[in-house]
Each structure stands twice: as structure tokens, then as C-alpha cells.
PDB file of C-alpha atoms and ligand atoms in Angstrom:
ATOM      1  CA  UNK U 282     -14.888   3.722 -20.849  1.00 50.00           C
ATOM      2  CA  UNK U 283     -16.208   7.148 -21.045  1.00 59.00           C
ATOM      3  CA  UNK U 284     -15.574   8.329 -17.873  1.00 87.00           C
ATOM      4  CA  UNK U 285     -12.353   8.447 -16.573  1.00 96.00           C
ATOM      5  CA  UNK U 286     -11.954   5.901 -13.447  1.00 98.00           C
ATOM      6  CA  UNK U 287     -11.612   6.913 -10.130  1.00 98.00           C
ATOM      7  CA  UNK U 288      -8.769   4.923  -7.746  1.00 99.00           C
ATOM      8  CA  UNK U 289      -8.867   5.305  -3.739  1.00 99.00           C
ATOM      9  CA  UNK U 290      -5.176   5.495  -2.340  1.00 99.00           C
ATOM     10  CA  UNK U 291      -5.016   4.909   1.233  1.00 99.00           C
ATOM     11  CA  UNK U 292      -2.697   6.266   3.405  1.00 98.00           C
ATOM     12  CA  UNK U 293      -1.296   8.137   0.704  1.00 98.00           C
ATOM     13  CA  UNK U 294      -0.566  11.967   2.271  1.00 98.00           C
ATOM     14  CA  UNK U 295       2.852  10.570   2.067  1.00 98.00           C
ATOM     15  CA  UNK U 296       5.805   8.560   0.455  1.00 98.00           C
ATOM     16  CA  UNK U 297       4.705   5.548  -1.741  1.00 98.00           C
ATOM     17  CA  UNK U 298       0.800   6.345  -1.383  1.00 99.00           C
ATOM     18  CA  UNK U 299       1.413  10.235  -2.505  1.00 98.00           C
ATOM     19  CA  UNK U 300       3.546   9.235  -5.488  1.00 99.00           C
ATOM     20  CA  UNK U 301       0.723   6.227  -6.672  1.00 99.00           C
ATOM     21  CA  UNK U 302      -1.893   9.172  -6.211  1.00 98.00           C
ATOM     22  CA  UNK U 303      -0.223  11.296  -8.449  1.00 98.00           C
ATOM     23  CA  UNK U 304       0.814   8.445 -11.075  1.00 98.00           C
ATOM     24  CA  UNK U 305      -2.718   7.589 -11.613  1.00 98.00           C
ATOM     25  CA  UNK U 306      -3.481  10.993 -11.425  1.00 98.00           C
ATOM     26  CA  UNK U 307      -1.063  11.650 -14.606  1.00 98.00           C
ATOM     27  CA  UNK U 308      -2.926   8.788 -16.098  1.00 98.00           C
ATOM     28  CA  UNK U 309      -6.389  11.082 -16.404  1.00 98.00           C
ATOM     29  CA  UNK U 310      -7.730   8.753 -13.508  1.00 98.00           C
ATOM     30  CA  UNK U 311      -9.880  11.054 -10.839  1.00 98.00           C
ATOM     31  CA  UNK U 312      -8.034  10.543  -6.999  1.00 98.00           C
ATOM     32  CA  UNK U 313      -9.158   9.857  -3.635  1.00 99.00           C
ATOM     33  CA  UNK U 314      -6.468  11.150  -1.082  1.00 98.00           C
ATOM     34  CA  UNK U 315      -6.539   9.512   2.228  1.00 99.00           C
ATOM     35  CA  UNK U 316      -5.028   9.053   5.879  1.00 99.00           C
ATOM     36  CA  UNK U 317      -5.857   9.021   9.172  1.00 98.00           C
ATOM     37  CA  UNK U 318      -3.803  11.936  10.905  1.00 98.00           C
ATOM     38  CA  UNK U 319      -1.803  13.606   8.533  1.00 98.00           C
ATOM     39  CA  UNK U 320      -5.005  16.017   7.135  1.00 98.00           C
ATOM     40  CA  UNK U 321      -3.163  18.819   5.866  1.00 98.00           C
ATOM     41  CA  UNK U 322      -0.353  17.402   3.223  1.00 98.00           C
ATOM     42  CA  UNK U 323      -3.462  15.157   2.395  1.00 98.00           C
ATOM     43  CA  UNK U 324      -5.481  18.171   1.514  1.00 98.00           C
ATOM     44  CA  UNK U 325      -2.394  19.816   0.053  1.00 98.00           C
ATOM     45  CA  UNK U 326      -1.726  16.940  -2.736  1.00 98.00           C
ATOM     46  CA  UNK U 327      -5.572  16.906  -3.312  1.00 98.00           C
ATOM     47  CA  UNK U 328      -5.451  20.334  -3.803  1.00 98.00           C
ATOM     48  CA  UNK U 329      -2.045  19.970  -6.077  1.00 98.00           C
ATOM     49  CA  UNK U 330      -3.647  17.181  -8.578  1.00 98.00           C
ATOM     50  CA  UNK U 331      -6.357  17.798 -11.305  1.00 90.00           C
ATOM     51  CA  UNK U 332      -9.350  16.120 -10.034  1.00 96.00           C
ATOM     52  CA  UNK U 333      -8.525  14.529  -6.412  1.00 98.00           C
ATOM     53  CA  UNK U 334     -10.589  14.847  -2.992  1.00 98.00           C
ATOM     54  CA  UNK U 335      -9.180  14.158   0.769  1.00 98.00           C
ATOM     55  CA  UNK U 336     -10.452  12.027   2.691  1.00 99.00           C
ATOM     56  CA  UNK U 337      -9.391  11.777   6.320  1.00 98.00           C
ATOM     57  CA  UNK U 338     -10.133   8.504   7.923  1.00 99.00           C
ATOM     58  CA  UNK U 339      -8.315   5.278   9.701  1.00 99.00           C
ATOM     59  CA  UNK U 340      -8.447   1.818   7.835  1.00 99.00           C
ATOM     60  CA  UNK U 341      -8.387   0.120  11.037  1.00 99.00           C
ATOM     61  CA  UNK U 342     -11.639   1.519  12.015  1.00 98.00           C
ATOM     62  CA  UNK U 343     -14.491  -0.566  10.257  1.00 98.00           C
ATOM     63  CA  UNK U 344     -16.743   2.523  10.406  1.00 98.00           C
ATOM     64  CA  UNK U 345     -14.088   4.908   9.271  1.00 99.00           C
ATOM     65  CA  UNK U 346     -13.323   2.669   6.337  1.00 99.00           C
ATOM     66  CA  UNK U 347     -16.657   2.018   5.203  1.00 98.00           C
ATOM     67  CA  UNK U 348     -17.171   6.063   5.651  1.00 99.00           C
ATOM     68  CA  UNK U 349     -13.596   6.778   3.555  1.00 99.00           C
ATOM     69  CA  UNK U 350     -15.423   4.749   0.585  1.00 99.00           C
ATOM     70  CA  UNK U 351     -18.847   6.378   0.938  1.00 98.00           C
ATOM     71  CA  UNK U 352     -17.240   9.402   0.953  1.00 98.00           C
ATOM     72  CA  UNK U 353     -15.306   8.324  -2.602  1.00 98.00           C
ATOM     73  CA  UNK U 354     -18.417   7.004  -3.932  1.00 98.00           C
ATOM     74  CA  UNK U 355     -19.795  10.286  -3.066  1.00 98.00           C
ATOM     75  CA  UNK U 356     -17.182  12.465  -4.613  1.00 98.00           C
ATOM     76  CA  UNK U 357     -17.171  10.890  -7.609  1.00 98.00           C
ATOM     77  CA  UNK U 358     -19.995   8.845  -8.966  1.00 98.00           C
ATOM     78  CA  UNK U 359     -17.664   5.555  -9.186  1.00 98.00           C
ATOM     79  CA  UNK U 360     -14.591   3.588  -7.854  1.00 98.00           C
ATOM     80  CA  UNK U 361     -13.069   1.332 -10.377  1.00 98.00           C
ATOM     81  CA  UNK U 362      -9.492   0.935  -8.543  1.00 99.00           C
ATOM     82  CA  UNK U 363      -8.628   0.792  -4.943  1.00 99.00           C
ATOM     83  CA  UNK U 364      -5.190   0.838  -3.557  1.00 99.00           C
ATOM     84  CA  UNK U 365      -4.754  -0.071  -0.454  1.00 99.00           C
ATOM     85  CA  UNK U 366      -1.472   1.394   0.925  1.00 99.00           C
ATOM     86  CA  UNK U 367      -1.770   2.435   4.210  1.00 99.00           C
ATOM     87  CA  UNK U 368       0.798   0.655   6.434  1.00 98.00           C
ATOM     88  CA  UNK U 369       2.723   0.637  10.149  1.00 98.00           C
ATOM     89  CA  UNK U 370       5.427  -1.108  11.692  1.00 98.00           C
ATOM     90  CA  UNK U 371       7.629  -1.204  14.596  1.00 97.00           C
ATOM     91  CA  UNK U 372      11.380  -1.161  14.300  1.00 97.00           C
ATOM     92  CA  UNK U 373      12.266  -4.192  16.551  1.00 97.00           C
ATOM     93  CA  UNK U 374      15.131  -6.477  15.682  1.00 97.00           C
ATOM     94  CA  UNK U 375      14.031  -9.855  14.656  1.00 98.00           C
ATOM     95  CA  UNK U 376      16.264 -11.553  17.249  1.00 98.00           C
ATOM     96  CA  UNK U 377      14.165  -9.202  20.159  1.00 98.00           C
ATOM     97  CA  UNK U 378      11.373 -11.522  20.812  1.00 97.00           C
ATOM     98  CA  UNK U 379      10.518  -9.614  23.845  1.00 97.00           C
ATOM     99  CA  UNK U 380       9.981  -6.286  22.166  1.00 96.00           C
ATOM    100  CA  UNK U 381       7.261  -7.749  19.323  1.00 98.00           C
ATOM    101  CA  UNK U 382       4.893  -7.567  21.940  1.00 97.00           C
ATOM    102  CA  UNK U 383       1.092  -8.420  21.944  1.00 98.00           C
ATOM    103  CA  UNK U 384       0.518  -4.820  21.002  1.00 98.00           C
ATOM    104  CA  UNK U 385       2.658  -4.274  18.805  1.00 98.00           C
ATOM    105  CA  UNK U 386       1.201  -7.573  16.544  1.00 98.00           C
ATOM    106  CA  UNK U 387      -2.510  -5.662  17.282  1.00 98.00           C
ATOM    107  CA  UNK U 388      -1.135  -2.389  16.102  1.00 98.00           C
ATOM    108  CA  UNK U 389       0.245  -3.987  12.988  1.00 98.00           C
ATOM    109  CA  UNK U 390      -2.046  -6.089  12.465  1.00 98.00           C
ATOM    110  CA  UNK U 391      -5.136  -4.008  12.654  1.00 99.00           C
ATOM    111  CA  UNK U 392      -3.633  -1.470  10.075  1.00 99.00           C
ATOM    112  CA  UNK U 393      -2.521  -3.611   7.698  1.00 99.00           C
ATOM    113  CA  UNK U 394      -4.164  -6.736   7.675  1.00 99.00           C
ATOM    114  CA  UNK U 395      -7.648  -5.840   9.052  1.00 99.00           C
ATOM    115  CA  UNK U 396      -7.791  -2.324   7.466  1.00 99.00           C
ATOM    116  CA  UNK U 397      -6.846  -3.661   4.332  1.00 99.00           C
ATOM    117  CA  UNK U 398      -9.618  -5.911   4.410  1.00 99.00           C
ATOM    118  CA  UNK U 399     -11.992  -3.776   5.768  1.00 99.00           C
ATOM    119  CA  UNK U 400     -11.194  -1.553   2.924  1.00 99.00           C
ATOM    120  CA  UNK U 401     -12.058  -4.360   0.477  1.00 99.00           C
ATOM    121  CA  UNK U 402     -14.972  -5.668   2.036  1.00 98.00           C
ATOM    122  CA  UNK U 403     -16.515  -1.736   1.772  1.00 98.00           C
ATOM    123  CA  UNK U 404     -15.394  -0.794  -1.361  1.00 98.00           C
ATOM    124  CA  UNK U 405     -16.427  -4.758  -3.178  1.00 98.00           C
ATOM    125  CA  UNK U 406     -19.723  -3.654  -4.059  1.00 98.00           C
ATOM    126  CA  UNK U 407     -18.761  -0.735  -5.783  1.00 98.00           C
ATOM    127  CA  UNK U 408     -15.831  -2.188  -7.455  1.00 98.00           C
ATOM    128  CA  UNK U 409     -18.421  -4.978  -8.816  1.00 98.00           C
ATOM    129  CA  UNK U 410     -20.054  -2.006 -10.558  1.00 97.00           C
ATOM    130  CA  UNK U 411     -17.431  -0.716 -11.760  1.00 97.00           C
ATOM    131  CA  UNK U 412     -17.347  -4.009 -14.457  1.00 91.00           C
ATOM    132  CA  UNK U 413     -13.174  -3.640 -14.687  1.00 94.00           C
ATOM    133  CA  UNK U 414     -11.788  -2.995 -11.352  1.00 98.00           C
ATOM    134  CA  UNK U 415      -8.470  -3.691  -9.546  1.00 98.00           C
ATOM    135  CA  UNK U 416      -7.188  -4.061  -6.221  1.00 99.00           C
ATOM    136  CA  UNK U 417      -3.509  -3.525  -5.490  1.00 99.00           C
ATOM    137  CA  UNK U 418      -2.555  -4.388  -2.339  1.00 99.00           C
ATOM    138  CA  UNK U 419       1.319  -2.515  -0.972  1.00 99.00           C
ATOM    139  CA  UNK U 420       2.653  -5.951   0.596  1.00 99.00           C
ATOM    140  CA  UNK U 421       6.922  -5.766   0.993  1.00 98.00           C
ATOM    141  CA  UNK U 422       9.603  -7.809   0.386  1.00 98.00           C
ATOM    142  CA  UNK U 423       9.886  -9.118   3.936  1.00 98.00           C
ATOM    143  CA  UNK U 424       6.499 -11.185   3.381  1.00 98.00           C
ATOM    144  CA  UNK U 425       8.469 -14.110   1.792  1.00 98.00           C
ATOM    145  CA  UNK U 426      12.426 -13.386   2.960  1.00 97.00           C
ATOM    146  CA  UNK U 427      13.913 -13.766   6.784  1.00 96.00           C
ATOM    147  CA  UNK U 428      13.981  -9.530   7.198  1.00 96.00           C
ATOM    148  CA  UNK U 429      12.217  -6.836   7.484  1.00 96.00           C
ATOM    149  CA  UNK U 430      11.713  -4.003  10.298  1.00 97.00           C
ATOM    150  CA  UNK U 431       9.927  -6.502  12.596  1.00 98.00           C
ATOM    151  CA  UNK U 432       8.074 -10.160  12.493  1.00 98.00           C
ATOM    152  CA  UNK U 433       4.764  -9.113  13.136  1.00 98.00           C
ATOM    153  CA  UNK U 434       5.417  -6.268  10.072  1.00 98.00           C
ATOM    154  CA  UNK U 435       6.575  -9.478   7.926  1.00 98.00           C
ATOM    155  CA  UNK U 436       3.840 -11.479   8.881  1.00 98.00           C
ATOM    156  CA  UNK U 437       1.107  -9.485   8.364  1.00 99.00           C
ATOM    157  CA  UNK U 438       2.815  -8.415   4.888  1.00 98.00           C
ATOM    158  CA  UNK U 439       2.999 -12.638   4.334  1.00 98.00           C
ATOM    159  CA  UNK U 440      -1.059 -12.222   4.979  1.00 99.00           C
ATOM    160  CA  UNK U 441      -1.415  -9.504   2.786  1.00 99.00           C
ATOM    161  CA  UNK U 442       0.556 -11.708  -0.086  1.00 99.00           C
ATOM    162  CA  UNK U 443      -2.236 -14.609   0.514  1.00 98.00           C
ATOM    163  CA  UNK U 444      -5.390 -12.398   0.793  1.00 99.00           C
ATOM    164  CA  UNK U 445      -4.277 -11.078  -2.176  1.00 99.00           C
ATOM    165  CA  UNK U 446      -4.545 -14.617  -3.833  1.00 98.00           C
ATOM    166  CA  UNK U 447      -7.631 -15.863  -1.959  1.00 98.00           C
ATOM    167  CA  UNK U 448      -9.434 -12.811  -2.871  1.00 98.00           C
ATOM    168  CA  UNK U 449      -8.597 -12.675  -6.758  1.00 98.00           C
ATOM    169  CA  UNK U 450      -9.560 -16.464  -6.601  1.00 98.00           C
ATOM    170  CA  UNK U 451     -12.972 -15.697  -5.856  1.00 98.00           C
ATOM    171  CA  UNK U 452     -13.499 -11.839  -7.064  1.00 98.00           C
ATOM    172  CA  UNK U 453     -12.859 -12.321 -10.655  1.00 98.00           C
ATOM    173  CA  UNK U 454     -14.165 -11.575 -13.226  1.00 97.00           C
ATOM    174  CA  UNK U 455     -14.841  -8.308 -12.222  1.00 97.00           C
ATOM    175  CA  UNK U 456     -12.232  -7.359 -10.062  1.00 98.00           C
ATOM    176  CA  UNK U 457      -8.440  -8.509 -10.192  1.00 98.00           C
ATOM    177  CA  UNK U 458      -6.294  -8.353  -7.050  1.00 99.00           C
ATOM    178  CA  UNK U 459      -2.849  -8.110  -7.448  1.00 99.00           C
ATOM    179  CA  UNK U 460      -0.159  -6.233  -4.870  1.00 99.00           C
ATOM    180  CA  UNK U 461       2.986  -4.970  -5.248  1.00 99.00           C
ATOM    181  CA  UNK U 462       6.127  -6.221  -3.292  1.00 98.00           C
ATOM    182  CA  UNK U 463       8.427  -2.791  -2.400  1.00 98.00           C
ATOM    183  CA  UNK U 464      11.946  -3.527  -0.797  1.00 98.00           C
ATOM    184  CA  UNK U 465      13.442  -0.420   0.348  1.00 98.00           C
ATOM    185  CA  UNK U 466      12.230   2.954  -0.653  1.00 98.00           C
ATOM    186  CA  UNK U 467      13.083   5.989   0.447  1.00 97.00           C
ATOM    187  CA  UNK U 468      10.036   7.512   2.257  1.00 98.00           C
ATOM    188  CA  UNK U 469       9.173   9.122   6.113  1.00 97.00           C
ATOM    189  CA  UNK U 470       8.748   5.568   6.984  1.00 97.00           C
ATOM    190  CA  UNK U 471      12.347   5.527   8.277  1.00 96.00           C
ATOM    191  CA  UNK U 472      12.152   8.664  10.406  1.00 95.00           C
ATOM    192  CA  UNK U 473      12.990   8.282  13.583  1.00 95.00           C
ATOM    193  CA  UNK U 474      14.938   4.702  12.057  1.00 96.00           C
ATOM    194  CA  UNK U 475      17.745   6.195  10.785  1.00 96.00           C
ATOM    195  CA  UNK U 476      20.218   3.531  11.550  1.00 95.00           C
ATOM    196  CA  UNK U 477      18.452   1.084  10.320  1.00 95.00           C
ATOM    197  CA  UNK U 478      17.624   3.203   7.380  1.00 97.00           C
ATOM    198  CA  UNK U 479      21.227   4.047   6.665  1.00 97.00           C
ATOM    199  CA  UNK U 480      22.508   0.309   7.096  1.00 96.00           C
ATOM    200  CA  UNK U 481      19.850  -0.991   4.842  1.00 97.00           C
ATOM    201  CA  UNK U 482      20.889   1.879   2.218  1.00 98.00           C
ATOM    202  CA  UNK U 483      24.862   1.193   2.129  1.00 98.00           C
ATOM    203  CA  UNK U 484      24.102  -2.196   1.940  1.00 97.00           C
ATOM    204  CA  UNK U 485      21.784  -2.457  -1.020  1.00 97.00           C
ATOM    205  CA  UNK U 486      23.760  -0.188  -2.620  1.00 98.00           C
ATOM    206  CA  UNK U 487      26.642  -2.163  -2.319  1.00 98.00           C
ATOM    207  CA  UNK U 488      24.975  -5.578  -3.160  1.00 97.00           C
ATOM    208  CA  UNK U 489      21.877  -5.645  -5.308  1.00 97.00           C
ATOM    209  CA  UNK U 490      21.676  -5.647  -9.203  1.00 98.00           C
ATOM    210  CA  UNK U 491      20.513  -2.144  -9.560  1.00 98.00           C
ATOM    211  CA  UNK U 492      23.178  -0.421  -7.101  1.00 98.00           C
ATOM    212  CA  UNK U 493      20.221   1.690  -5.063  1.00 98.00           C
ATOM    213  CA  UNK U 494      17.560   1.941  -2.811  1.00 98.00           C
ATOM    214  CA  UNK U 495      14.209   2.498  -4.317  1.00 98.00           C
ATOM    215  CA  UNK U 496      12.022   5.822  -4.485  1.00 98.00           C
ATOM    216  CA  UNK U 497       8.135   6.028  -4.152  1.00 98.00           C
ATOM    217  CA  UNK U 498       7.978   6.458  -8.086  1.00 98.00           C
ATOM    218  CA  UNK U 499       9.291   3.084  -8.633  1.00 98.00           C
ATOM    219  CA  UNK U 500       6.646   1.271  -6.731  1.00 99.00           C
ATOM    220  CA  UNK U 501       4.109   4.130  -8.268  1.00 99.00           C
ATOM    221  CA  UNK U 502       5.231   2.433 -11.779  1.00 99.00           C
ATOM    222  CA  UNK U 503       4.833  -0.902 -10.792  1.00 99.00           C
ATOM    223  CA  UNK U 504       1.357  -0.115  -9.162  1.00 99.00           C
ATOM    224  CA  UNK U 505       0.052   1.385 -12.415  1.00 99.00           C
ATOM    225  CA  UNK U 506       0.653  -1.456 -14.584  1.00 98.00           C
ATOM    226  CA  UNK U 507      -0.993  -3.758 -12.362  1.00 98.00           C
ATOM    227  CA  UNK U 508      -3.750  -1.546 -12.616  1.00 98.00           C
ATOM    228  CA  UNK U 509      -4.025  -1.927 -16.225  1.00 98.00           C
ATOM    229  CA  UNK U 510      -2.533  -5.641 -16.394  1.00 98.00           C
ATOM    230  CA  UNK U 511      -6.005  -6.950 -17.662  1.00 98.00           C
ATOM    231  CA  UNK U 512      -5.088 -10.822 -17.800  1.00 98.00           C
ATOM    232  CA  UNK U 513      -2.889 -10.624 -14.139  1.00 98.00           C
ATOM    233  CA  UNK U 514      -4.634 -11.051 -10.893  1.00 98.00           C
ATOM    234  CA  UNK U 515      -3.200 -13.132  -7.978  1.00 98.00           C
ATOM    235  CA  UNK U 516       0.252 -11.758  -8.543  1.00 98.00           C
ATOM    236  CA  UNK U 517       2.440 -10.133  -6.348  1.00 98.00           C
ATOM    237  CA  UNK U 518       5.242  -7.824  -8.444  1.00 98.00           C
ATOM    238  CA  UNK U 519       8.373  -7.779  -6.288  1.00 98.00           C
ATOM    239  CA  UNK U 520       9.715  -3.853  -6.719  1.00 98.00           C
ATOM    240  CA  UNK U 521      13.316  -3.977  -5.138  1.00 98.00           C
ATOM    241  CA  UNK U 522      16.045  -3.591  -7.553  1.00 98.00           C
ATOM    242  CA  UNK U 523      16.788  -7.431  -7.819  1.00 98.00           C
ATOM    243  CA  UNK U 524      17.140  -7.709  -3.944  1.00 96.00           C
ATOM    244  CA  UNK U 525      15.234 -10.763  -3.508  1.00 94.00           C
ATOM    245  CA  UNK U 526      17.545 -12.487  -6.299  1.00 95.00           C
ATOM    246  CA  UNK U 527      21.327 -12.081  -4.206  1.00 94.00           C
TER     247      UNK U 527
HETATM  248  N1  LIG P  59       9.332   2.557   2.620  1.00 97.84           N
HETATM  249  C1  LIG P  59       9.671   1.276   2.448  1.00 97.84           C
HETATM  250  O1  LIG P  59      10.865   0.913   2.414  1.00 97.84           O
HETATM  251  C2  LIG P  59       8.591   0.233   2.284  1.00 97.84           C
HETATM  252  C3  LIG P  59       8.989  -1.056   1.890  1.00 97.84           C
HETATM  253  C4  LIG P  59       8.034  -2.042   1.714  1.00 97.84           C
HETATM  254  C5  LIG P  59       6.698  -1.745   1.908  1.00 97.84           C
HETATM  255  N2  LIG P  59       6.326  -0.494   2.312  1.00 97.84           N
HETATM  256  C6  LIG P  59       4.894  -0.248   2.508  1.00 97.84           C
HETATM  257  O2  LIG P  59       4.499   0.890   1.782  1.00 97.84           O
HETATM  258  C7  LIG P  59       3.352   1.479   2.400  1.00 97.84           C
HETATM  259  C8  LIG P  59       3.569   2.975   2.520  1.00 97.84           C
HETATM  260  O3  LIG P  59       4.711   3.230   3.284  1.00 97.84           O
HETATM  261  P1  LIG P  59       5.657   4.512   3.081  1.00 97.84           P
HETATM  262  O4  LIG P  59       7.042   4.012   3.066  1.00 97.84           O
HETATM  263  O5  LIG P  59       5.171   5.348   1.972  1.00 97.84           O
HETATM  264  O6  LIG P  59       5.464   5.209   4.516  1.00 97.84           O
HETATM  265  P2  LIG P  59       4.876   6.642   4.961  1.00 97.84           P
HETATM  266  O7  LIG P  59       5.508   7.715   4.150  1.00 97.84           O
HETATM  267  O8  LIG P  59       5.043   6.648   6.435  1.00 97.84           O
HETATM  268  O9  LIG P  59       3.337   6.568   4.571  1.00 97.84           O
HETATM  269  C9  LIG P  59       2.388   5.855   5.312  1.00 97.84           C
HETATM  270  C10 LIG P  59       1.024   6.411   4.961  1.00 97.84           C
HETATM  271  O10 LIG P  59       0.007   5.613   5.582  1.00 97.84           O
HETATM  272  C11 LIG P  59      -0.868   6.479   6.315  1.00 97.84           C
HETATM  273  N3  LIG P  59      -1.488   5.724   7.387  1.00 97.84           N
HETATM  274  C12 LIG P  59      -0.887   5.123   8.459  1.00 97.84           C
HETATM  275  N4  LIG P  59      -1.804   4.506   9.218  1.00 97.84           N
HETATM  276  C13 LIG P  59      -3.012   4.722   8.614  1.00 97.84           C
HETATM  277  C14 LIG P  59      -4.328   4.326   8.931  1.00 97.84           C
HETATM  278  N5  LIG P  59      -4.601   3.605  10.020  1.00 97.84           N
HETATM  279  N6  LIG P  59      -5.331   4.725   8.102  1.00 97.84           N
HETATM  280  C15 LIG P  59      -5.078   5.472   7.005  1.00 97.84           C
HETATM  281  N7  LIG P  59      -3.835   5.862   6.660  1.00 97.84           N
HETATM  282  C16 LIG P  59      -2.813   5.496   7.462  1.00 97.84           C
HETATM  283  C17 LIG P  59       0.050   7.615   6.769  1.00 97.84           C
HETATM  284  O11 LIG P  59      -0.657   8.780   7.144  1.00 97.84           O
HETATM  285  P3  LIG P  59      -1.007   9.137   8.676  1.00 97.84           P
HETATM  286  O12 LIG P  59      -0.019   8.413   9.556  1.00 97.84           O
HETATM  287  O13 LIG P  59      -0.890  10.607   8.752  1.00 97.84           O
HETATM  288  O14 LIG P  59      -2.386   8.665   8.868  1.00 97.84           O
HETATM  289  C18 LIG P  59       0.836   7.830   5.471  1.00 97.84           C
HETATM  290  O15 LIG P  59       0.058   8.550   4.545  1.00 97.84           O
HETATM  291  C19 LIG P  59       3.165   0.743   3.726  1.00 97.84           C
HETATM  292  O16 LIG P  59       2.117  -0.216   3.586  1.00 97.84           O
HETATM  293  C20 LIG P  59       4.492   0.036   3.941  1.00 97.84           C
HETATM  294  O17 LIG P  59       4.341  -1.144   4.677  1.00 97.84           O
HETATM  295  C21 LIG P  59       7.251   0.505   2.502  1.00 97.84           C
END
């Protein structure tokens, strides 16, 4: 390929999306930045990497998301890898039926189920040009295991696991969707969750094969060889330090 590729990283003016942003960005591959409030550390890490753009915009928003992928299309001539990252919850014990509320499932779900395929849907025609595209999807360990910070989180991360398969079924061979599986990582998702955070922490420490929590650069890792994992699509790569194992 001639020119270098150009990847689309949402929600990434922060934690895990930042540090893929900047992993492909290391790789020569040109950046769209992206989120829907946080518009100046978005700008800042644009402005930080070689060839990178911001583009402010909510997944949830059909409009918005088919404007963030204009806009990339725009910027760049291309898109050849889309990574859709961008992600809420709700901290609500499992066992607190009463606080997973009907809006709180909405406000989950329309991030990251809808947005993410919103963000597909926009950016499939593109990707199709591209001729050797890939989709990663951030999913979480909670999609397939009894935890996580809520049930409507792990459900719609158990949705994200299947449209990750239902789409490579039928996108290939153009386009291979794969998503990575992140247990905990150290990021600003925990503000404002610092017990749980702290719990979590001592106890994967104690417990799992690897002795620690994860950082952002470990899922970046794991993101950027499913990018260039030419014979995998339909996978989801389980980043949690042998958690899921114990
Ligand atoms: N940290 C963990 O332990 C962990 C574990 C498993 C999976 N994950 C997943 O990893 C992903 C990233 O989480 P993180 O830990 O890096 O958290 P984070 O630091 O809070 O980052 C979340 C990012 O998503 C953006 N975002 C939120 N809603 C958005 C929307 N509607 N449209 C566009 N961007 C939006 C945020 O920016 P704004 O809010 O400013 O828009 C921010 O850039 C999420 O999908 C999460 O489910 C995290």
C-alpha cells in the first residue's frame, strides 16, 4: 500500500482510545481523534501525534456519527481501520436490580451498542474501498463472565461480542471484524468509582496469572495486531492478564 492507512478511534481523548491512537500512530498509520465532550485533550493528542485530526462528535447520535466519518474521509482521502472504542457504564452492583434502571440500559445501550453500529454502518462504504480494512470493536471481559460494573454494561458488551461475529460473517472479504476483550485497566473510567476500582485492583493483583491490573498500552497492543491479523476476523482477544482463566 502506498499510502499509509488512516484508522478512526472513537472516544479516544482518553485512557484505552488515546493509547490505541497513538499505537497506530507509531505504526506510520494517519489518526482520527474523537469524542463527544472532552474537545480539548482531543485536540491536544491530535496536536501531539504526527499526522492526526480531532473530531468532536457523539456515536450515539446517527447524524453525528455519520458526520465524525465524513469528516475522516475528509481529512484524509481514506479510512482503512476503524476502532470503535467509545464506551459508558454505570457503577451499580449486580445484585441492585432496582438501580439498572430503564435509563440507565438506554444510556448504555445507545453508546455502545447503537453507536458502535452506527459507526459501522457509516464508515462500511468507505472501509469497502479501502480493499483491506478492519474493525476492532473494545468489548470487556464482563461480556461472557458473571461481573462487571453493571448488567446492562455486560450485556451490551455480550452484544458487542456477537455483532462482532455477525458482522465479520457477512463483511469479509474486505473488511475483518474482530474486538478486543479488556479486563481491568487503569484509565478515568474509574473516577468517581474508586472503591470499586481499588477492590478490583487488590484483588487481581492478588489472584490472576500476571499479578496486575492492566494499562491502556496493553489493550493498545492487542488492538494493533488485530489490525494487522490478516487471516483473523470474528475473534474476540481477551486482554486481562489471565483473569478469565482463575
Ligand atoms: N478501563 C477498563 O477497565 C475497561 C475494561 C473493559 C473495557 N473497557 C472499555 O474500554 C473503552 C474505553 O474506556 P476507558 O477505560 O479508556 O475509559 P475513559 O478513559 O473514560 O474513555 C472513554 C472515552 O470515550 C469517550 N466517549 C464517551 N461517550 C462517547 C460518545 N457518546 N461518543 C464519542 N465518544 C465518547 C470519552 O470522551 P467524552 O466523554 O469526553 O466524550 C472518552 O474519550 C470503553 O468502551 C470501555 O467499555 C474499559
Amino acid at each position: 500500500m502506498s499510502e499509509s492507512r488512516v484508522a478512526l478511534v472513537t472516544g479516544s481523548s482518553s485512557g484505552i482510545g488515546a493509547a490505541i491512537a497513538r499505537r497506530l500512530a507509531s505504526e506510520g498509520i494517519r489518526v482520527v481523534i474523537n469524542s463527544a465532550r472532552s474537545e480539548e485533550a482531543g485536540k491536544a493528542l491530535a496536536a501531539e501525534l504526527a499526522q492526526a485530526v480531532y473530531v468532536q462528535g457523539d456515536v450515539s447520535d446517527a447524524a453525528d456519527a455519520r458526520r465524525i466519518v465524513r469528516s475522516a474521509v475528509e481529512a484524509f482521502g481514506r479510512l482503512d481501520i476503524l476502532v470503535n472504542n467509545a464506551g459508558v457504564t454505570r457503577f451499580v452492583p449486580l445484585d441492585d436490580l432496582d438501580g439498572a434502571d430503564a435509563d440507565a440500559w438506554r444510556e448504555i445501550f445507545d453508546v455502545n451498542v447503537i453507536g458502535t453500529w452506527q459507526m459501522i454502518t457509516a464508515a462500511t462504504p468507505h472501509l469497502r474501498a479501502s480493499g483491506d480494512a478492519s474493525i476492532v470493536n473494545v468489548s470487556s471481559v464482563s461480556a461472557t463472565r458473571a461481573l462487571g460494573s453493571s448488567v446492562p454494561y455486560a450485556v451490551s458488551k455480550a452484544a458487542v461480542n456477537h455483532m462482532t461475529r455477525l458482522l465479520a460473517s457477512q463483511l469479509g472479504p474486505g473488511i475483518r471484524v474482530n474486538a478486543v476483550a479488556p479486563g481491568l485497566i487503569e484509565t478515568p473510567w474509574y473516577a468517581g468509582a474508586e472503591q470499586v476500582w481499588e477492590s478490583s485492583r487488590d484483588w487481581i493483583t492478588a489472584h490472576t496469572p500476571l499479578r496486575r491490573v492492566g494499562t491502556p498500552e496493553d489493550v493498545a497492543e492487542a488492538t494493533l495486531h488485530l489490525v494487522n491479523a490478516a487471516y483473523t476476523t470474528g475473534d474476540v482477544l481477551t486482554v486481562d492478564g489471565g483473569r478469565h482463566i482463575v
